[in-house]
């Protein structure tokens, strides 16, 4: 890991792309419009970025469709496709510091997290998907002997990928790696709040040998470029990560256009349950703090609702507040920093709007909550904890996407499960108990795509990631993600 001074020196030399990437090259938006990419740490201008809209979507879609139909990638020998994706992963690894720095500058995440989590996880997702390519076999159905029924998997065509800003590189790679491995062509619209790393990896893909037109990147806003992609008739599948509000809109756009498949990884309001049989209160408190303050709380699986058994509340709260104090804000380029700034002023304002509503609704402020913002000094929010919260309060029900925790108590297992499930969301849940039977019982009853027992947030490329209810319908990572980007075909041959 580089030192703070070394990261600062690299920042002063890094060059960032500011144009769309279409058909293997950089190009300005057709309209000539741009938007500002701002460093949230000091509010300086990073680049004026091409602002793509429907005109650019139409061009990129015809390029991606032509690439798909030509078979240059979709019909390439699987072993060859695998080697290109592996070479791409090697190039990303060779540029890992540059990519880590790019996302930190773009959205404020700590450089340590980028180096230790986002970049290696992204490379792993790409390598794992690449390895799958020449290991996918078709099936022969056990029909009667007069027939031969072949079941094969085919790529879908042009896949549009729309991603958020909180894990810019990683959210992109979780989708494009399996989609490309399956042989599709891609148009990626990264978040307008963090589009930079996507453009750099597109350039590296071309260097690795990915044919032109197979992977295109359109920076731009959701209501322009994103909406045009979602309504386009030549896009067969839309893979989305972002808020539940926009996820719902995308389903409507699909219905209004060509009924494209829509895979959604959406928002969350995840619960953390701490039972009285939890042996290591210190570990539970540190886990609960990590679950809400990691990445400034800008995490879809953030456990922003915490339920602790009333008999251990006092001891647990003391440990939790102590653990929360470790999340000191600072320059995210300093490897010691655990909390960087929020992505932008709008997100900081959202956090404080919810803090104000919690206070107005009668919750008790146990830590943080003070607005310290000064123009030009970065969009920093404090780790904030409220007790005496209830499900009637807006900040307990709505996703905040910031470092704000609501603490509540329960007396029975049934009550804990009912409270945890009383949410429109169902993404993740964290359960702290030393009773094995309870761990299984509770995990089974939680309405959640993912449950962590005695930990939070751990994962692996081999394990699916996704939610239920308003948290989405898709899964990233693992074989289950790859499957989403293929179509099943059966071919029935009469042998008579
Ligand atoms: P967002 O929904 O505002 O934006 C996500 C993407 O959708 C962006 O690229 C945006 O430009 C685009 N978009 C916005 N309006 C659009 C429209 N009308 N048509 C098409 N595209 C449109 O979300 P965000 O603020 O970027 O990200 C935060 C959200 O993402 C949180 O809700 C978080 O929980 C969620 N998230 C979920 C996961 C997961 O795996 N479930 C992972 C990370 C983030």
Short mmCIF file of C-alpha atoms in Angstrom, two decimals, residues 73-332:
data_model
loop_
_atom_site.label_atom_id
_atom_site.label_comp_id
_atom_site.label_asym_id
_atom_site.label_seq_id
_atom_site.Cartn_x
_atom_site.Cartn_y
_atom_site.Cartn_z
CA UNK A 73 -17.38 -11.75 -30.01
CA UNK A 74 -20.64 -13.66 -29.62
CA UNK A 75 -19.39 -16.41 -31.91
CA UNK A 76 -15.70 -16.36 -31.04
CA UNK A 77 -14.26 -19.69 -29.85
CA UNK A 78 -14.86 -19.87 -26.08
CA UNK A 79 -11.19 -20.48 -25.26
CA UNK A 80 -10.20 -17.36 -27.17
CA UNK A 81 -12.85 -15.26 -25.47
CA UNK A 82 -11.61 -16.51 -22.13
CA UNK A 83 -8.04 -15.49 -22.89
CA UNK A 84 -9.09 -11.95 -23.87
CA UNK A 85 -11.01 -11.44 -20.62
CA UNK A 86 -8.09 -12.88 -18.65
CA UNK A 87 -5.69 -10.49 -20.36
CA UNK A 88 -8.07 -7.65 -19.54
CA UNK A 89 -8.02 -8.71 -15.88
CA UNK A 90 -4.20 -8.69 -15.99
CA UNK A 91 -4.21 -5.16 -17.42
CA UNK A 92 -6.64 -3.97 -14.75
CA UNK A 93 -4.37 -5.50 -12.12
CA UNK A 94 -1.36 -3.75 -13.66
CA UNK A 95 -3.25 -0.45 -13.32
CA UNK A 96 -4.83 -1.17 -9.95
CA UNK A 97 -3.41 1.86 -8.14
CA UNK A 98 -4.56 4.21 -10.89
CA UNK A 99 -8.08 2.72 -10.83
CA UNK A 100 -8.25 2.81 -7.03
CA UNK A 101 -7.23 6.46 -7.07
CA UNK A 102 -9.72 7.27 -9.84
CA UNK A 103 -12.75 6.07 -7.86
CA UNK A 104 -11.50 7.71 -4.64
CA UNK A 105 -11.16 11.05 -6.42
CA UNK A 106 -14.52 10.62 -8.12
CA UNK A 107 -16.72 9.70 -5.14
CA UNK A 108 -14.73 10.02 -1.91
CA UNK A 109 -14.36 6.38 -0.82
CA UNK A 110 -11.24 5.64 1.28
CA UNK A 111 -8.25 4.55 -0.77
CA UNK A 112 -7.70 1.62 1.62
CA UNK A 113 -11.11 0.22 0.75
CA UNK A 114 -10.45 0.70 -2.95
CA UNK A 115 -7.12 -1.14 -2.72
CA UNK A 116 -8.29 -3.90 -0.39
CA UNK A 117 -11.86 -4.49 -1.58
CA UNK A 118 -13.16 -2.80 -4.74
CA UNK A 119 -10.26 -3.37 -7.11
CA UNK A 120 -9.34 -6.96 -6.13
CA UNK A 121 -13.01 -7.94 -6.01
CA UNK A 122 -13.54 -6.50 -9.51
CA UNK A 123 -10.55 -8.38 -10.90
CA UNK A 124 -11.76 -11.55 -9.22
CA UNK A 125 -15.23 -11.17 -10.78
CA UNK A 126 -13.68 -10.79 -14.22
CA UNK A 127 -11.30 -13.74 -13.83
CA UNK A 128 -14.04 -15.99 -12.45
CA UNK A 129 -16.45 -15.17 -15.29
CA UNK A 130 -13.68 -15.63 -17.86
CA UNK A 131 -12.88 -19.07 -16.42
CA UNK A 132 -16.51 -20.13 -16.81
CA UNK A 133 -16.62 -19.47 -20.56
CA UNK A 134 -15.15 -22.77 -21.73
CA UNK A 135 -16.78 -24.80 -18.99
CA UNK A 136 -20.40 -24.28 -19.96
CA UNK A 137 -21.93 -27.38 -21.48
CA UNK A 138 -25.37 -27.75 -23.01
CA UNK A 139 -27.82 -30.52 -22.10
CA UNK A 140 -29.60 -33.35 -23.85
CA UNK A 141 -33.09 -33.93 -22.45
CA UNK A 142 -34.16 -37.51 -21.59
CA UNK A 143 -36.96 -37.65 -24.20
CA UNK A 144 -38.17 -40.83 -25.87
CA UNK A 145 -35.52 -42.45 -28.12
CA UNK A 146 -37.13 -41.34 -31.40
CA UNK A 147 -36.07 -37.77 -30.75
CA UNK A 148 -33.05 -35.75 -29.77
CA UNK A 149 -33.76 -32.61 -27.72
CA UNK A 150 -30.78 -30.29 -27.29
CA UNK A 151 -30.87 -27.54 -24.69
CA UNK A 152 -28.30 -24.85 -25.31
CA UNK A 153 -27.48 -21.46 -23.86
CA UNK A 154 -27.09 -18.47 -26.15
CA UNK A 155 -26.11 -14.85 -25.52
CA UNK A 156 -28.98 -12.35 -25.37
CA UNK A 157 -27.72 -9.65 -27.73
CA UNK A 158 -27.21 -6.05 -26.64
CA UNK A 159 -27.27 -5.66 -22.86
CA UNK A 160 -27.59 -2.20 -21.29
CA UNK A 161 -25.97 -1.84 -17.88
CA UNK A 162 -26.87 1.08 -15.60
CA UNK A 163 -24.88 1.45 -12.39
CA UNK A 164 -24.68 3.59 -9.22
CA UNK A 165 -21.75 5.55 -7.77
CA UNK A 166 -21.14 3.93 -4.39
CA UNK A 167 -18.81 1.14 -5.63
CA UNK A 168 -18.20 2.48 -9.15
CA UNK A 169 -15.73 -0.07 -10.52
CA UNK A 170 -17.07 -3.06 -8.59
CA UNK A 171 -20.76 -2.56 -9.44
CA UNK A 172 -19.79 -2.23 -13.11
CA UNK A 173 -17.65 -5.35 -13.10
CA UNK A 174 -20.19 -7.51 -11.26
CA UNK A 175 -22.44 -7.03 -14.31
CA UNK A 176 -20.23 -6.62 -17.35
CA UNK A 177 -17.96 -9.58 -16.51
CA UNK A 178 -20.71 -12.24 -16.69
CA UNK A 179 -22.56 -10.42 -19.50
CA UNK A 180 -19.42 -10.33 -21.67
CA UNK A 181 -18.45 -13.88 -20.71
CA UNK A 182 -21.84 -15.02 -22.02
CA UNK A 183 -21.03 -13.42 -25.40
CA UNK A 184 -23.22 -10.30 -25.27
CA UNK A 185 -22.41 -6.78 -26.44
CA UNK A 186 -22.68 -4.08 -23.78
CA UNK A 187 -23.65 -0.45 -23.43
CA UNK A 188 -22.76 0.77 -19.96
CA UNK A 189 -24.14 3.96 -18.48
CA UNK A 190 -22.20 4.55 -15.27
CA UNK A 191 -23.53 6.94 -12.67
CA UNK A 192 -23.11 10.60 -13.54
CA UNK A 193 -21.63 10.95 -10.04
CA UNK A 194 -18.72 8.54 -10.69
CA UNK A 195 -18.18 7.69 -14.37
CA UNK A 196 -14.37 7.87 -14.56
CA UNK A 197 -13.11 4.33 -13.87
CA UNK A 198 -15.57 2.83 -16.37
CA UNK A 199 -13.96 4.80 -19.20
CA UNK A 200 -10.46 3.69 -18.24
CA UNK A 201 -11.36 -0.01 -18.11
CA UNK A 202 -13.06 0.26 -21.51
CA UNK A 203 -9.79 1.48 -22.97
CA UNK A 204 -7.96 -1.41 -21.28
CA UNK A 205 -10.50 -3.87 -22.72
CA UNK A 206 -9.62 -2.78 -26.23
CA UNK A 207 -5.93 -3.17 -25.39
CA UNK A 208 -6.66 -6.70 -24.20
CA UNK A 209 -8.19 -7.56 -27.56
CA UNK A 210 -11.94 -7.12 -26.97
CA UNK A 211 -13.32 -6.36 -30.46
CA UNK A 212 -14.56 -2.83 -31.15
CA UNK A 213 -18.21 -2.18 -30.45
CA UNK A 214 -18.57 -5.00 -27.91
CA UNK A 215 -18.16 -2.78 -24.84
CA UNK A 216 -19.31 0.83 -25.05
CA UNK A 217 -19.54 3.39 -22.24
CA UNK A 218 -21.92 6.37 -22.26
CA UNK A 219 -21.50 8.84 -19.40
CA UNK A 220 -24.66 10.84 -18.86
CA UNK A 221 -27.69 11.42 -16.70
CA UNK A 222 -30.39 8.92 -15.86
CA UNK A 223 -33.30 10.90 -17.27
CA UNK A 224 -31.47 11.34 -20.62
CA UNK A 225 -29.03 8.54 -21.48
CA UNK A 226 -30.41 6.04 -18.94
CA UNK A 227 -34.05 6.49 -19.96
CA UNK A 228 -33.17 6.30 -23.68
CA UNK A 229 -31.40 2.99 -23.09
CA UNK A 230 -34.31 1.59 -21.09
CA UNK A 231 -36.79 2.53 -23.84
CA UNK A 232 -34.66 1.34 -26.76
CA UNK A 233 -36.14 -1.47 -28.85
CA UNK A 234 -32.79 -3.00 -29.82
CA UNK A 235 -31.75 -3.61 -26.24
CA UNK A 236 -32.82 -7.06 -25.11
CA UNK A 237 -31.80 -6.88 -21.47
CA UNK A 238 -31.26 -4.14 -18.93
CA UNK A 239 -29.13 -4.85 -15.87
CA UNK A 240 -29.48 -2.21 -13.18
CA UNK A 241 -28.04 -1.41 -9.79
CA UNK A 242 -29.41 1.65 -8.01
CA UNK A 243 -32.37 2.92 -6.03
CA UNK A 244 -35.71 1.14 -5.81
CA UNK A 245 -37.42 4.29 -7.13
CA UNK A 246 -35.50 4.18 -10.41
CA UNK A 247 -35.77 0.36 -10.53
CA UNK A 248 -39.57 0.73 -10.67
CA UNK A 249 -39.29 3.28 -13.48
CA UNK A 250 -37.12 0.90 -15.51
CA UNK A 251 -39.76 -1.81 -15.29
CA UNK A 252 -42.26 0.68 -16.69
CA UNK A 253 -39.93 1.69 -19.53
CA UNK A 254 -39.48 -1.98 -20.41
CA UNK A 255 -43.25 -2.42 -20.53
CA UNK A 256 -43.65 0.70 -22.67
CA UNK A 257 -41.04 -0.50 -25.18
CA UNK A 258 -40.05 -4.06 -26.05
CA UNK A 259 -40.60 -5.95 -22.76
CA UNK A 260 -36.83 -6.21 -22.35
CA UNK A 261 -35.72 -8.28 -19.39
CA UNK A 262 -34.92 -6.07 -16.44
CA UNK A 263 -32.58 -7.34 -13.74
CA UNK A 264 -32.72 -5.13 -10.68
CA UNK A 265 -30.36 -4.77 -7.75
CA UNK A 266 -32.01 -2.02 -5.74
CA UNK A 267 -32.04 -0.30 -2.35
CA UNK A 268 -32.05 -1.57 1.20
CA UNK A 269 -32.79 -0.83 4.84
CA UNK A 270 -31.09 -3.85 6.31
CA UNK A 271 -31.59 -4.99 9.91
CA UNK A 272 -28.95 -6.10 12.39
CA UNK A 273 -30.24 -8.36 15.20
CA UNK A 274 -28.18 -8.73 18.38
CA UNK A 275 -29.49 -11.48 20.67
CA UNK A 276 -28.81 -11.79 24.40
CA UNK A 277 -26.94 -15.06 23.82
CA UNK A 278 -24.39 -13.27 21.65
CA UNK A 279 -21.13 -14.30 23.31
CA UNK A 280 -18.81 -11.55 22.13
CA UNK A 281 -20.55 -8.18 22.58
CA UNK A 282 -17.41 -6.34 21.53
CA UNK A 283 -17.28 -8.22 18.20
CA UNK A 284 -21.01 -7.61 17.65
CA UNK A 285 -20.60 -3.89 18.34
CA UNK A 286 -17.65 -3.61 15.95
CA UNK A 287 -19.61 -5.57 13.32
CA UNK A 288 -22.67 -3.34 13.77
CA UNK A 289 -20.53 -0.19 13.46
CA UNK A 290 -18.86 -1.51 10.30
CA UNK A 291 -22.30 -2.39 8.93
CA UNK A 292 -23.44 1.25 9.00
CA UNK A 293 -20.27 3.34 8.78
CA UNK A 294 -18.28 1.50 6.09
CA UNK A 295 -18.04 3.64 2.95
CA UNK A 296 -19.75 6.51 4.85
CA UNK A 297 -22.92 4.41 5.01
CA UNK A 298 -23.23 4.63 1.23
CA UNK A 299 -23.70 0.87 1.03
CA UNK A 300 -26.81 -0.91 -0.24
CA UNK A 301 -26.48 -3.59 2.48
CA UNK A 302 -25.83 -1.03 5.25
CA UNK A 303 -27.54 -2.23 8.43
CA UNK A 304 -29.24 1.05 9.27
CA UNK A 305 -31.76 -0.58 11.64
CA UNK A 306 -30.32 -2.22 14.73
CA UNK A 307 -32.39 -4.33 17.13
CA UNK A 308 -30.72 -5.32 20.39
CA UNK A 309 -32.20 -7.53 23.13
CA UNK A 310 -33.33 -5.18 25.89
CA UNK A 311 -31.38 -7.09 28.58
CA UNK A 312 -28.01 -6.26 26.96
CA UNK A 313 -28.84 -2.83 25.56
CA UNK A 314 -26.72 -0.79 27.99
CA UNK A 315 -23.59 -2.89 27.65
CA UNK A 316 -24.01 -3.12 23.87
CA UNK A 317 -24.60 0.62 23.37
CA UNK A 318 -21.41 1.50 25.27
CA UNK A 319 -19.42 -0.87 23.04
CA UNK A 320 -21.19 0.38 19.89
CA UNK A 321 -20.48 4.05 20.57
CA UNK A 322 -16.87 3.20 21.31
CA UNK A 323 -16.60 1.25 18.04
CA UNK A 324 -18.28 4.11 16.10
CA UNK A 325 -15.66 6.57 17.32
CA UNK A 326 -13.06 4.71 15.24
CA UNK A 327 -14.80 6.07 12.10
CA UNK A 328 -12.99 9.39 12.00
CA UNK A 329 -13.50 11.41 8.83
CA UNK A 330 -10.51 12.53 6.81
CA UNK A 331 -8.90 12.79 3.41
CA UNK A 332 -9.73 9.48 1.71
#
